[in-house]
Coordinates of C-alpha atoms in Angstrom, one line a residue:
Chain A
M1 CA -289.0 94.1 -10.7
L2 CA -287.5 91.3 -8.4
T3 CA -285.6 88.1 -9.0
L4 CA -284.2 85.6 -7.1
E5 CA -281.5 83.2 -8.9
T6 CA -280.6 80.0 -7.2
I7 CA -279.5 81.7 -4.0
H8 CA -277.9 79.6 -1.5
T9 CA -277.5 81.1 2.1
F10 CA -275.8 79.9 5.4
Y11 CA -275.8 80.1 9.0
D12 CA -272.1 79.1 9.5
H13 CA -272.2 75.4 8.5
I14 CA -276.0 75.0 8.3
H15 CA -277.3 75.1 3.9
A16 CA -280.6 77.1 4.9
L17 CA -281.6 77.8 1.4
K18 CA -280.4 75.5 -1.2
G19 CA -280.8 77.3 -4.7
V20 CA -284.3 79.5 -4.2
S21 CA -285.2 81.3 -7.4
L22 CA -288.2 83.6 -7.5
T23 CA -289.6 86.6 -9.4
V24 CA -291.8 89.4 -8.1
N25 CA -293.5 91.2 -10.8
E26 CA -294.1 94.9 -11.0
G27 CA -298.0 95.3 -9.0
E28 CA -298.3 92.1 -7.7
I29 CA -298.5 90.0 -4.2
V30 CA -296.0 87.2 -4.5
T31 CA -296.8 84.7 -1.4
L32 CA -294.3 82.6 -0.1
I33 CA -295.7 79.8 2.3
G34 CA -294.2 77.1 4.2
S35 CA -293.9 75.5 7.4
N36 CA -291.7 76.3 9.9
G37 CA -287.8 76.4 9.4
A38 CA -288.4 76.1 5.7
G39 CA -286.5 79.0 5.0
K40 CA -289.3 82.0 4.3
T41 CA -287.7 84.5 6.6
T42 CA -284.2 83.8 5.6
T43 CA -285.1 84.4 1.9
L44 CA -286.3 87.7 2.7
N45 CA -283.3 88.2 5.2
T46 CA -281.1 87.6 1.9
I47 CA -283.2 90.0 0.1
S48 CA -282.5 92.9 2.5
G49 CA -279.2 92.0 3.1
V50 CA -279.2 91.5 6.5
L51 CA -277.9 87.9 5.7
S52 CA -275.6 87.3 2.5
A53 CA -276.0 84.8 0.0
R54 CA -272.9 82.4 -0.9
A55 CA -274.0 82.0 -3.9
G56 CA -276.4 82.8 -7.0
A57 CA -277.7 86.3 -7.6
I58 CA -280.6 88.7 -6.8
Y59 CA -281.7 91.6 -9.1
L60 CA -283.6 94.7 -8.2
H61 CA -284.7 95.8 -12.1
S62 CA -287.6 98.2 -14.1
Q63 CA -288.2 98.9 -17.6
G64 CA -287.1 102.5 -17.4
N65 CA -284.3 103.8 -16.8
E66 CA -285.9 106.6 -14.5
I67 CA -286.1 104.3 -11.2
F68 CA -282.2 104.0 -10.3
A69 CA -281.6 107.9 -11.8
G70 CA -280.3 110.9 -9.5
E71 CA -279.4 107.8 -6.6
T72 CA -276.3 106.7 -6.7
P73 CA -277.1 102.9 -6.2
A74 CA -275.2 101.2 -4.0
S75 CA -272.0 103.0 -4.6
P76 CA -270.4 100.1 -4.6
G77 CA -267.0 101.7 -4.1
S78 CA -267.7 103.1 -1.0
R79 CA -268.0 99.6 0.8
R80 CA -265.6 97.4 3.0
P81 CA -262.1 98.3 2.3
G82 CA -260.0 95.8 0.6
D83 CA -263.0 94.5 -1.6
V84 CA -262.5 94.3 -5.1
R85 CA -265.4 93.3 -6.1
G86 CA -266.9 96.4 -6.3
E87 CA -265.9 97.3 -9.8
S88 CA -267.2 93.9 -10.8
V89 CA -270.5 94.3 -9.6
R90 CA -271.1 97.2 -11.3
I91 CA -270.0 95.9 -14.9
E92 CA -272.6 93.1 -14.0
Q93 CA -274.9 96.2 -13.3
R94 CA -274.1 97.1 -16.8
N95 CA -274.8 93.5 -18.6
D96 CA -277.7 92.8 -16.7
A97 CA -279.5 95.9 -17.9
R98 CA -278.8 94.8 -21.2
R99 CA -280.1 91.5 -21.0
M100 CA -283.0 92.3 -18.7
G101 CA -284.1 95.6 -20.9
G102 CA -284.5 98.8 -18.7
C103 CA -282.5 98.9 -15.9
A104 CA -281.0 96.8 -13.1
V105 CA -279.3 96.3 -10.0
R106 CA -277.6 93.6 -8.3
L107 CA -278.4 93.3 -4.6
D108 CA -277.0 90.3 -2.9
Q109 CA -273.3 91.9 -3.0
L110 CA -274.7 95.5 -0.9
P111 CA -274.9 96.1 2.9
A112 CA -278.4 96.0 4.0
H113 CA -278.5 99.9 4.3
A114 CA -277.8 100.3 0.6
I115 CA -280.5 97.5 -0.7
A116 CA -283.4 99.6 1.9
K117 CA -282.1 103.2 -0.4
L118 CA -283.0 101.4 -3.6
G119 CA -286.4 100.9 -2.4
V120 CA -286.5 97.2 -1.1
S121 CA -288.5 97.4 2.2
Q122 CA -288.4 95.1 5.0
S123 CA -291.3 94.7 7.6
P124 CA -289.4 92.3 9.7
E125 CA -290.6 89.1 11.4
G126 CA -291.5 89.9 15.3
R127 CA -292.0 93.8 14.2
K128 CA -289.1 95.1 15.6
I129 CA -290.3 98.3 16.5
F130 CA -287.8 100.7 18.1
S131 CA -289.3 100.8 21.6
R132 CA -287.9 103.5 23.4
L133 CA -288.6 105.7 19.9
S134 CA -292.3 107.4 20.0
V135 CA -294.6 106.5 17.3
R136 CA -294.1 109.3 14.9
E137 CA -290.1 108.9 15.3
N138 CA -290.4 105.3 14.5
L139 CA -292.5 106.1 11.1
E140 CA -290.0 109.0 10.7
M141 CA -287.4 106.2 10.7
G142 CA -288.8 104.6 7.6
A143 CA -288.6 107.2 5.7
F144 CA -284.8 107.7 6.6
A145 CA -283.1 107.4 3.4
R146 CA -285.7 109.7 1.5
T147 CA -285.0 113.5 1.1
D148 CA -288.2 115.2 -0.5
T149 CA -290.0 116.5 2.6
A150 CA -293.1 117.2 1.2
G151 CA -293.4 113.4 -0.2
I152 CA -292.4 112.7 3.4
R153 CA -295.4 114.7 4.4
R154 CA -298.0 113.0 2.1
D155 CA -296.8 109.3 2.8
F156 CA -297.0 110.4 6.7
A157 CA -300.8 111.3 6.1
R158 CA -301.3 108.6 4.0
V159 CA -300.1 105.9 6.7
L160 CA -302.3 107.9 9.5
E161 CA -305.1 107.6 7.0
L162 CA -304.4 103.9 6.4
F163 CA -303.8 103.2 10.5
P164 CA -306.0 105.5 12.5
R165 CA -305.2 104.3 15.4
L166 CA -301.5 105.1 15.0
S167 CA -302.4 109.0 15.0
E168 CA -303.9 108.5 18.6
R169 CA -300.6 107.5 19.4
L170 CA -298.1 109.3 17.9
S171 CA -296.0 110.6 20.7
Q172 CA -296.2 107.3 23.1
P173 CA -293.2 105.2 23.0
G174 CA -293.5 102.2 20.3
G175 CA -292.9 99.6 22.9
T176 CA -296.1 100.6 24.3
L177 CA -298.5 99.9 21.9
S178 CA -300.4 96.0 21.8
G179 CA -299.7 93.9 19.2
G180 CA -302.0 94.7 16.9
E181 CA -300.6 98.1 16.9
Q182 CA -297.2 97.4 16.7
Q183 CA -298.0 95.6 13.5
M184 CA -299.7 98.7 12.0
L185 CA -296.8 100.6 13.0
A186 CA -294.7 98.3 11.1
I187 CA -296.3 97.9 8.0
G188 CA -296.6 102.1 8.5
R189 CA -293.1 102.2 9.0
S190 CA -292.1 100.5 6.0
L191 CA -294.9 102.2 3.8
M192 CA -292.7 105.6 4.8
S193 CA -289.8 104.7 2.9
R194 CA -292.2 104.8 -0.5
P195 CA -291.2 101.3 -1.1
R196 CA -290.6 99.3 -4.9
I197 CA -291.0 96.5 -3.0
L198 CA -292.5 95.7 0.1
L199 CA -291.1 92.3 2.0
L200 CA -293.6 91.5 4.7
D201 CA -293.0 88.8 7.1
E202 CA -295.6 87.1 8.9
P203 CA -297.3 90.2 9.2
S204 CA -300.6 88.1 11.1
M205 CA -298.4 86.6 13.4
G206 CA -299.4 86.7 17.3
L207 CA -302.7 88.6 16.0
A208 CA -306.6 88.0 16.8
P209 CA -308.2 87.0 14.1
I210 CA -309.8 89.9 13.4
L211 CA -307.3 92.0 13.4
A212 CA -305.3 89.4 11.2
Q213 CA -308.2 89.8 8.5
Q214 CA -307.9 93.6 9.0
I215 CA -304.2 93.6 8.3
F216 CA -304.6 91.3 5.1
Q217 CA -307.5 94.1 4.2
I218 CA -304.9 96.6 3.9
I219 CA -302.2 94.5 2.6
R220 CA -304.5 94.5 -0.7
E221 CA -305.3 98.2 0.0
I222 CA -301.7 98.7 -0.2
N223 CA -300.9 96.8 -3.3
A224 CA -304.1 98.5 -5.0
Q225 CA -302.3 102.2 -4.4
G226 CA -299.3 100.4 -6.5
T227 CA -297.1 98.8 -4.3
T228 CA -295.6 95.4 -5.1
I229 CA -295.6 92.6 -2.4
L230 CA -293.5 90.1 -1.4
L231 CA -295.5 88.3 1.5
V232 CA -294.4 85.5 4.1
E233 CA -297.2 84.0 6.0
Q234 CA -297.6 80.6 8.1
N235 CA -301.4 81.3 7.0
A236 CA -301.5 79.7 3.9
Q237 CA -305.0 80.2 3.2
A238 CA -305.5 83.6 4.1
A239 CA -302.3 84.4 2.1
L240 CA -303.2 82.7 -0.9
Q241 CA -306.4 84.5 -1.0
V242 CA -305.1 87.8 -1.2
A243 CA -302.0 87.0 -3.2
H244 CA -301.7 86.9 -7.2
R245 CA -299.0 83.9 -6.8
G246 CA -297.5 81.8 -4.4
Y247 CA -294.6 80.1 -4.0
V248 CA -294.1 77.0 -1.6
L249 CA -290.7 76.2 0.3
E250 CA -289.8 73.3 2.2
T251 CA -286.5 72.8 3.8
G252 CA -284.7 75.9 1.7
R253 CA -286.1 74.7 -1.6
I254 CA -288.8 76.1 -3.8
V255 CA -291.2 72.6 -3.9
L256 CA -294.3 74.2 -6.1
S257 CA -295.2 77.3 -7.6
G258 CA -298.2 78.8 -9.2
D259 CA -301.0 81.3 -9.8
S260 CA -302.9 81.3 -5.9
Q261 CA -306.2 79.5 -7.2
S262 CA -304.1 76.9 -8.2
L263 CA -301.8 76.2 -5.4
L264 CA -305.3 76.5 -3.1
A265 CA -306.8 73.7 -5.5
D266 CA -303.7 71.6 -5.4
P267 CA -304.6 68.5 -3.0
Q268 CA -300.6 68.6 -1.9
V269 CA -300.8 71.8 -0.7
A270 CA -304.0 71.7 0.9
E271 CA -302.7 68.5 3.1
A272 CA -299.5 70.1 3.9
Y273 CA -300.5 74.2 4.4
L274 CA -304.3 74.4 4.6
G275 CA -304.9 72.0 7.5
I276 CA -307.7 70.1 5.4
Chain B
M1 CA -287.5 69.0 42.6
A2 CA -290.4 71.7 43.8
R3 CA -288.9 71.5 47.2
H4 CA -285.6 72.6 45.5
A5 CA -286.5 75.5 43.4
E6 CA -288.4 76.7 46.5
T7 CA -285.1 76.6 48.8
A8 CA -283.3 78.4 45.8
Q9 CA -285.8 81.4 45.6
K10 CA -286.1 81.5 49.4
L11 CA -282.0 81.7 49.3
R12 CA -282.2 84.5 46.6
I13 CA -284.8 86.7 48.5
D14 CA -282.5 86.0 52.0
E15 CA -279.7 86.9 49.9
Q16 CA -281.7 90.3 48.5
A17 CA -282.6 91.0 51.7
A18 CA -279.0 91.2 53.5
T19 CA -277.4 92.9 50.5
R20 CA -280.2 95.9 51.8
Y21 CA -279.4 95.6 55.0
I22 CA -276.0 95.9 54.6
G23 CA -276.5 99.0 52.1
I24 CA -278.4 100.5 54.8
A25 CA -276.0 99.7 57.4
I26 CA -273.4 101.4 54.9
L27 CA -275.5 104.7 54.7
A28 CA -276.4 105.0 58.5
L29 CA -272.3 104.4 59.2
I30 CA -271.9 107.6 56.7
I31 CA -274.1 109.6 57.9
W32 CA -273.5 108.7 61.5
R33 CA -269.7 110.0 60.2
V34 CA -270.4 113.1 58.7
I35 CA -272.7 114.3 61.8
T36 CA -270.0 113.5 64.4
V37 CA -266.8 114.4 62.7
G38 CA -267.5 116.8 59.5
L39 CA -270.1 118.7 60.9
A40 CA -268.6 118.9 64.1
E41 CA -265.2 120.6 62.7
G42 CA -267.5 123.5 61.9
Y43 CA -266.5 125.0 58.9
P44 CA -268.1 128.2 57.8
T45 CA -271.3 128.1 55.3
S46 CA -269.3 129.9 52.8
F47 CA -266.4 126.9 52.8
W48 CA -269.4 124.3 51.9
I49 CA -270.2 126.4 49.2
S50 CA -267.0 127.0 47.7
Q51 CA -266.4 123.4 48.2
A52 CA -269.7 122.7 46.3
L53 CA -268.8 125.2 43.2
N54 CA -265.6 123.1 42.8
G55 CA -267.6 119.9 42.7
M56 CA -269.8 121.6 40.5
V57 CA -267.1 122.6 38.0
L58 CA -265.4 119.0 38.3
G59 CA -268.7 117.6 37.5
G60 CA -268.9 119.4 34.8
V61 CA -265.8 118.0 33.5
Y62 CA -266.3 114.6 34.2
A63 CA -269.9 114.7 32.3
L64 CA -268.4 115.4 29.3
V65 CA -266.0 112.5 29.4
A66 CA -268.6 110.4 31.0
L67 CA -271.3 111.3 27.9
G68 CA -268.3 110.0 25.4
Y69 CA -268.4 106.4 27.6
T70 CA -272.1 106.3 27.8
L71 CA -272.7 107.4 23.9
V72 CA -270.4 104.9 22.5
Y73 CA -272.2 102.0 25.1
G74 CA -275.4 103.1 24.4
I75 CA -274.6 101.9 20.7
L76 CA -271.8 99.3 21.3
F77 CA -272.2 97.6 24.4
M78 CA -268.2 98.2 25.2
I79 CA -266.7 100.4 27.4
N80 CA -263.8 102.6 25.5
F81 CA -261.2 102.7 27.7
A82 CA -259.0 104.7 25.7
H83 CA -261.7 107.3 26.3
G84 CA -259.5 109.3 28.9
E85 CA -256.9 109.5 26.7
V86 CA -258.4 110.6 23.7
M87 CA -259.3 113.2 26.4
M88 CA -255.5 113.7 27.3
L89 CA -254.5 114.2 23.5
G90 CA -257.0 117.1 23.4
G91 CA -255.3 118.9 26.3
I92 CA -252.2 118.2 24.5
A93 CA -253.1 119.5 21.3
G94 CA -255.0 122.3 23.2
F95 CA -251.9 123.0 24.7
F96 CA -249.3 123.6 21.4
A97 CA -252.3 125.3 20.1
L98 CA -251.7 127.6 23.4
Q99 CA -248.3 128.0 22.8
F100 CA -249.4 129.1 19.3
A101 CA -251.6 131.6 19.9
Q102 CA -248.8 133.1 22.4
G103 CA -246.5 133.4 20.2
Q104 CA -248.8 135.2 17.9
G105 CA -249.4 137.4 21.3
W106 CA -252.8 137.1 20.8
M107 CA -253.2 136.1 24.5
E108 CA -252.4 140.0 25.4
G109 CA -254.6 141.3 22.7
P110 CA -257.9 143.1 23.2
W111 CA -260.5 140.9 25.1
L112 CA -262.4 139.8 21.9
V113 CA -259.0 138.5 20.5
V114 CA -258.5 136.6 23.4
V115 CA -262.1 135.1 23.4
V116 CA -261.4 134.0 19.6
A117 CA -258.1 132.6 20.3
L118 CA -259.5 130.7 23.2
L119 CA -262.2 129.4 20.8
F120 CA -259.5 128.5 18.3
I121 CA -257.5 126.5 21.4
M122 CA -260.9 124.4 22.5
L123 CA -261.3 123.4 18.4
I124 CA -257.8 122.5 17.9
G125 CA -258.3 120.2 21.2
M126 CA -261.8 118.8 19.8
V127 CA -260.5 118.4 16.3
T128 CA -257.7 116.3 17.5
S129 CA -259.1 114.3 20.0
V130 CA -262.1 113.5 17.2
L131 CA -259.3 112.3 15.1
I132 CA -258.1 110.4 17.3
G133 CA -261.4 108.8 18.6
M134 CA -262.3 107.9 14.7
T135 CA -258.7 106.3 14.2
L136 CA -259.6 103.8 17.6
E137 CA -262.6 103.0 16.2
R138 CA -261.4 102.3 12.9
L139 CA -258.3 100.2 14.1
A140 CA -259.0 98.9 17.2
Y141 CA -262.3 97.9 17.3
R142 CA -264.3 98.0 14.2
P143 CA -262.3 94.7 13.2
L144 CA -263.4 93.2 16.4
R145 CA -267.1 94.3 16.1
Q146 CA -268.2 90.4 15.6
A147 CA -266.1 89.4 18.7
P148 CA -267.3 88.5 22.2
R149 CA -267.5 91.1 24.3
L150 CA -264.4 90.7 26.6
V151 CA -262.3 91.4 23.0
P152 CA -262.7 94.7 22.5
L153 CA -262.3 95.5 25.8
I154 CA -258.6 94.0 26.3
S155 CA -258.6 96.0 23.0
A156 CA -259.4 99.4 24.4
I157 CA -256.8 98.7 27.8
G158 CA -254.1 98.2 25.0
A159 CA -254.9 101.3 23.2
S160 CA -255.2 103.5 26.3
L161 CA -251.6 102.5 27.1
F162 CA -250.5 102.9 23.4
L163 CA -251.5 106.3 23.6
Q164 CA -250.3 107.6 27.1
Y165 CA -246.5 105.7 26.5
S166 CA -246.7 107.1 23.1
V167 CA -247.4 110.5 24.2
L168 CA -244.8 110.0 26.9
L169 CA -241.9 108.9 24.2
I170 CA -242.9 111.8 22.0
F171 CA -243.3 114.8 24.4
G172 CA -241.6 113.3 27.7
V173 CA -242.5 113.1 31.4
S174 CA -242.6 116.7 32.1
P175 CA -245.8 118.0 32.2
H176 CA -246.5 120.4 29.6
S177 CA -247.8 124.0 31.7
Y178 CA -251.1 125.8 30.4
R179 CA -250.4 129.5 31.4
K180 CA -254.0 131.3 31.9
P181 CA -253.9 134.5 29.9
A182 CA -254.5 137.7 32.2
L183 CA -258.3 137.6 30.9
I184 CA -259.3 134.4 32.7
S185 CA -257.2 134.4 35.4
G186 CA -258.7 136.0 38.4
G187 CA -262.5 135.5 39.7
L188 CA -265.5 137.0 41.1
R189 CA -265.3 137.2 44.6
L190 CA -269.1 136.8 46.4
G191 CA -269.0 137.8 50.0
N192 CA -266.7 134.7 51.3
V193 CA -266.8 132.8 48.4
F194 CA -264.6 132.6 45.6
I195 CA -265.0 131.7 41.8
P196 CA -262.6 131.7 39.7
Y197 CA -263.6 132.2 36.4
T198 CA -262.1 129.5 34.8
G199 CA -264.3 127.4 36.9
A200 CA -267.3 129.3 35.7
I201 CA -266.2 129.1 32.3
I202 CA -265.6 125.6 32.3
F203 CA -269.2 124.9 34.0
I204 CA -271.3 126.9 31.5
T205 CA -269.3 125.6 28.6
S206 CA -270.2 122.1 29.5
V207 CA -273.8 122.8 29.7
L208 CA -273.8 124.6 26.7
L209 CA -272.1 121.5 24.8
M210 CA -274.2 119.5 27.0
L211 CA -277.0 121.1 25.5
A212 CA -275.9 120.7 22.0
L213 CA -275.7 117.4 22.5
Y214 CA -278.8 116.6 23.7
F215 CA -280.5 118.5 20.9
I216 CA -278.4 116.5 18.6
I217 CA -279.7 113.2 20.1
Q218 CA -283.4 114.2 20.4
R219 CA -283.9 116.6 17.7
T220 CA -282.3 115.7 14.6
K221 CA -282.5 112.4 12.2
L222 CA -278.8 112.2 12.9
G223 CA -279.6 111.7 16.7
R224 CA -283.0 109.5 15.8
A225 CA -280.7 107.2 13.5
M226 CA -278.2 107.0 16.6
R227 CA -281.1 105.8 19.1
A228 CA -282.4 103.7 16.6
V229 CA -279.1 101.8 16.1
A230 CA -278.7 101.4 20.1
E231 CA -282.0 99.5 20.0
D232 CA -281.6 97.6 17.1
R233 CA -278.7 97.6 14.8
S234 CA -280.2 95.4 12.0
T235 CA -283.7 96.8 11.9
A236 CA -281.8 100.2 11.5
A237 CA -279.9 98.9 8.4
L238 CA -283.2 97.7 7.0
M239 CA -284.5 101.2 7.4
G240 CA -281.3 102.4 5.4
V241 CA -279.2 103.7 8.1
D242 CA -275.5 103.1 7.2
V243 CA -275.2 101.5 10.8
D244 CA -270.9 102.1 10.8
A245 CA -271.1 105.5 9.8
V246 CA -274.0 105.9 12.8
I247 CA -270.9 104.3 15.0
V248 CA -268.2 106.8 13.1
V249 CA -270.6 110.0 14.4
T250 CA -270.6 108.4 17.6
F251 CA -267.4 108.1 18.3
M252 CA -266.9 111.5 16.7
L253 CA -269.4 113.4 19.1
G254 CA -268.2 111.8 22.1
S255 CA -264.5 112.6 21.5
A256 CA -265.2 116.3 20.4
L257 CA -266.9 116.5 24.1
A258 CA -263.6 114.5 25.5
G259 CA -261.4 116.7 23.4
A260 CA -263.2 119.9 25.1
A261 CA -263.0 119.2 28.4
G262 CA -259.1 118.2 28.3
V263 CA -258.3 121.8 26.7
M264 CA -260.6 122.8 29.5
L265 CA -258.9 120.7 32.3
G266 CA -255.6 122.0 31.2
F267 CA -256.8 125.4 31.8
H268 CA -258.2 124.6 35.2
N269 CA -255.5 122.3 36.3
T270 CA -252.9 124.0 34.2
V271 CA -250.8 121.5 33.2
V272 CA -251.3 118.6 31.4
K273 CA -249.1 115.3 31.0
F274 CA -249.0 111.8 29.6
N275 CA -251.3 110.2 32.4
S276 CA -253.6 113.1 32.6
G277 CA -256.3 111.3 30.9
F278 CA -256.2 108.3 33.1
M279 CA -257.9 109.5 36.4
P280 CA -260.1 111.6 35.1
G281 CA -261.2 109.1 32.4
L282 CA -261.6 106.5 35.4
K283 CA -263.7 108.9 37.3
A284 CA -266.1 109.6 34.4
F285 CA -266.5 105.9 33.7
T286 CA -267.4 105.9 37.6
A287 CA -269.8 109.2 36.6
A288 CA -271.6 106.9 33.7
V289 CA -271.8 103.8 35.6
L290 CA -273.3 105.9 38.8
G291 CA -275.9 107.5 36.2
G292 CA -276.7 104.2 34.8
I293 CA -274.6 103.5 32.0
G294 CA -276.3 103.9 28.0
N295 CA -278.1 106.6 29.7
I296 CA -277.5 110.3 28.3
P297 CA -278.9 112.2 31.2
G298 CA -277.6 109.6 33.9
A299 CA -274.6 110.3 33.1
M300 CA -274.7 114.2 33.3
F301 CA -276.1 113.6 36.5
G302 CA -274.1 111.0 37.6
A303 CA -271.0 113.3 36.8
L304 CA -272.2 116.1 38.9
V305 CA -272.9 113.8 42.1
L306 CA -269.7 112.1 41.7
G307 CA -268.0 115.9 41.2
L308 CA -269.9 117.2 44.2
I309 CA -269.2 113.7 46.3
E310 CA -265.4 114.3 45.8
A311 CA -265.5 118.1 46.5
I312 CA -267.1 117.9 49.8
G313 CA -266.7 114.1 51.0
P314 CA -263.5 114.6 52.3
S315 CA -264.2 117.4 54.4
A316 CA -267.6 116.0 55.2
L317 CA -266.3 112.9 56.5
G318 CA -263.2 114.1 57.9
I319 CA -260.3 112.5 56.2
P320 CA -257.5 114.0 53.9
T321 CA -258.4 115.7 50.4
E322 CA -256.0 112.9 49.1
Y323 CA -258.1 110.7 49.6
K324 CA -261.0 111.8 47.6
D325 CA -259.8 109.2 44.5
V326 CA -260.6 106.8 47.5
I327 CA -264.3 108.3 48.1
A328 CA -265.0 107.9 44.2
F329 CA -263.8 104.7 43.6
T330 CA -265.7 103.2 46.7
L331 CA -268.4 104.7 45.4
L332 CA -268.2 102.8 42.0
V333 CA -267.9 99.4 44.3
L334 CA -271.1 100.4 46.1
I335 CA -273.1 101.2 42.8
L336 CA -271.4 98.1 41.2
I337 CA -273.1 95.7 44.3
F338 CA -276.3 97.5 45.4
R339 CA -277.5 99.2 42.1
P340 CA -275.4 97.6 39.5
S341 CA -278.0 99.8 37.0
G342 CA -277.1 102.9 38.1
L343 CA -279.3 105.6 39.6
F344 CA -281.3 105.7 36.0
G345 CA -280.2 102.8 34.2
E346 CA -283.4 100.5 32.3
V347 CA -280.8 99.8 29.4
L348 CA -278.5 97.6 31.6
S349 CA -281.8 95.2 32.7
E350 CA -283.4 95.7 29.2
K351 CA -280.6 94.5 27.1
K352 CA -278.3 92.6 29.5
A353 CA -274.7 94.4 29.6

């Protein structure tokens, strides 16, 4: 569903991602673990278009053609003026589609809002709730790119079912919620976009252990309902327990990957990230 | 070290207290002046009411322009100093639309024709301002989006001068005079108070436009996106909001209101020329700061207060009316000293100017 091919991302002159490659398959929970500053958030921000990769490619693809039918994925022509890459992006898209069988869109050339419209939804680090918008408006913002009123209403009900706490606070400004409630709102907001892939950045950060556990439980539920998830976590233990597969990131490079069980059993991982 | 920190803290508290005492002293002086001079003149009540009504009309116009400043500031954290010129150009376009309408004989027609013609003139003014506002954003501000804050500000001042002197060059120094159609040139007389029709129309139209804006901001998907972008641009983009498009729309909304204000001010003052936007622009900026820049209800309230102070102030303080600008800008200085975040401001403290 999502492929990163040797992605290089820079902050000015700092080389933050040094050729990250990873794959997330449909229906999976994949986790990206690593210590502070390893480049986990940078990876997610590069996928979602908040940062742009200087080299490499990111593809969003699916087996059928139905996914991108109807929407104008990423209308490359309407981007920055003087940008002549639009045409080449379109051609590449066709080639990629042929190569991978089905339909693919290259994300790394697109602005963030176009990527969001393609169904890549990021719940950013630090939650980034709109603190002056009400809880309801925050959720509505999640569905900004959608026009199917009935579907939005269904997902709104589903989110409130998943997070009953939010339904008591719908008209409250987002900024007045507690940390745990804000995390629920951030995830709920992402779900409102009915994402094809959900990028979760540190959903357990700053939460009491019980709340964190609850959040991981909900991540499992969301996945069981059919949403593909790429999960970034500092809490490697918990992340590997919910994920199917994992990648270990170290100073901008993937140093280890595999299914969660083998990573949990790996002595290197245990020493560096599980605090054993 | 601890001693130093303590002393610094104490000095800061002393300074705050001193500022407060100076503020109270100034306020007391003003009140004393009003009581001993302004009220001692013995103007009749109807005079005060007339002045207050004038102030409300002025306040309505300022509010429309102030909203443009505040909308743009709320989203981009920059002061669009060319906004007064956006308004002036709306007034100029309105003048030509009025001339056209007079040429067609619409202004002497039955009242329905006159009303439609006036709406047409207003629309031309608004559309012109919208186009100018969009062009400004595209050419003068967007290329500087990533630059330090001072840079777009300088660009804005440059754009303001460019627009003023372009108009001077193209249309000359002499003012273009708006000729009011007979339908709206009279007024209502209530006892000793005279309300000119234009004044009433301006005030009502301003209120309607403000209500429309408030509805757009609070109740529509677009308004929600605007508020989201104002709070956090990159998170809004993650939601699928095209931030550039929202910024353009913000400029369009602000400019449309300014265009309407330009036309109405043209009818009110009966003339418009190249520098007609300068003073009202500064006043509206003052009003926006007074209400707390970035705050929409604040801009409306600040404008009304400023309009009233300007209309009543000179008589109340017993100084010549020509000095009303002094009052307005003294007020600006006082706000900046004593309450930089304005009457309703939380935005400044929260997001640092």
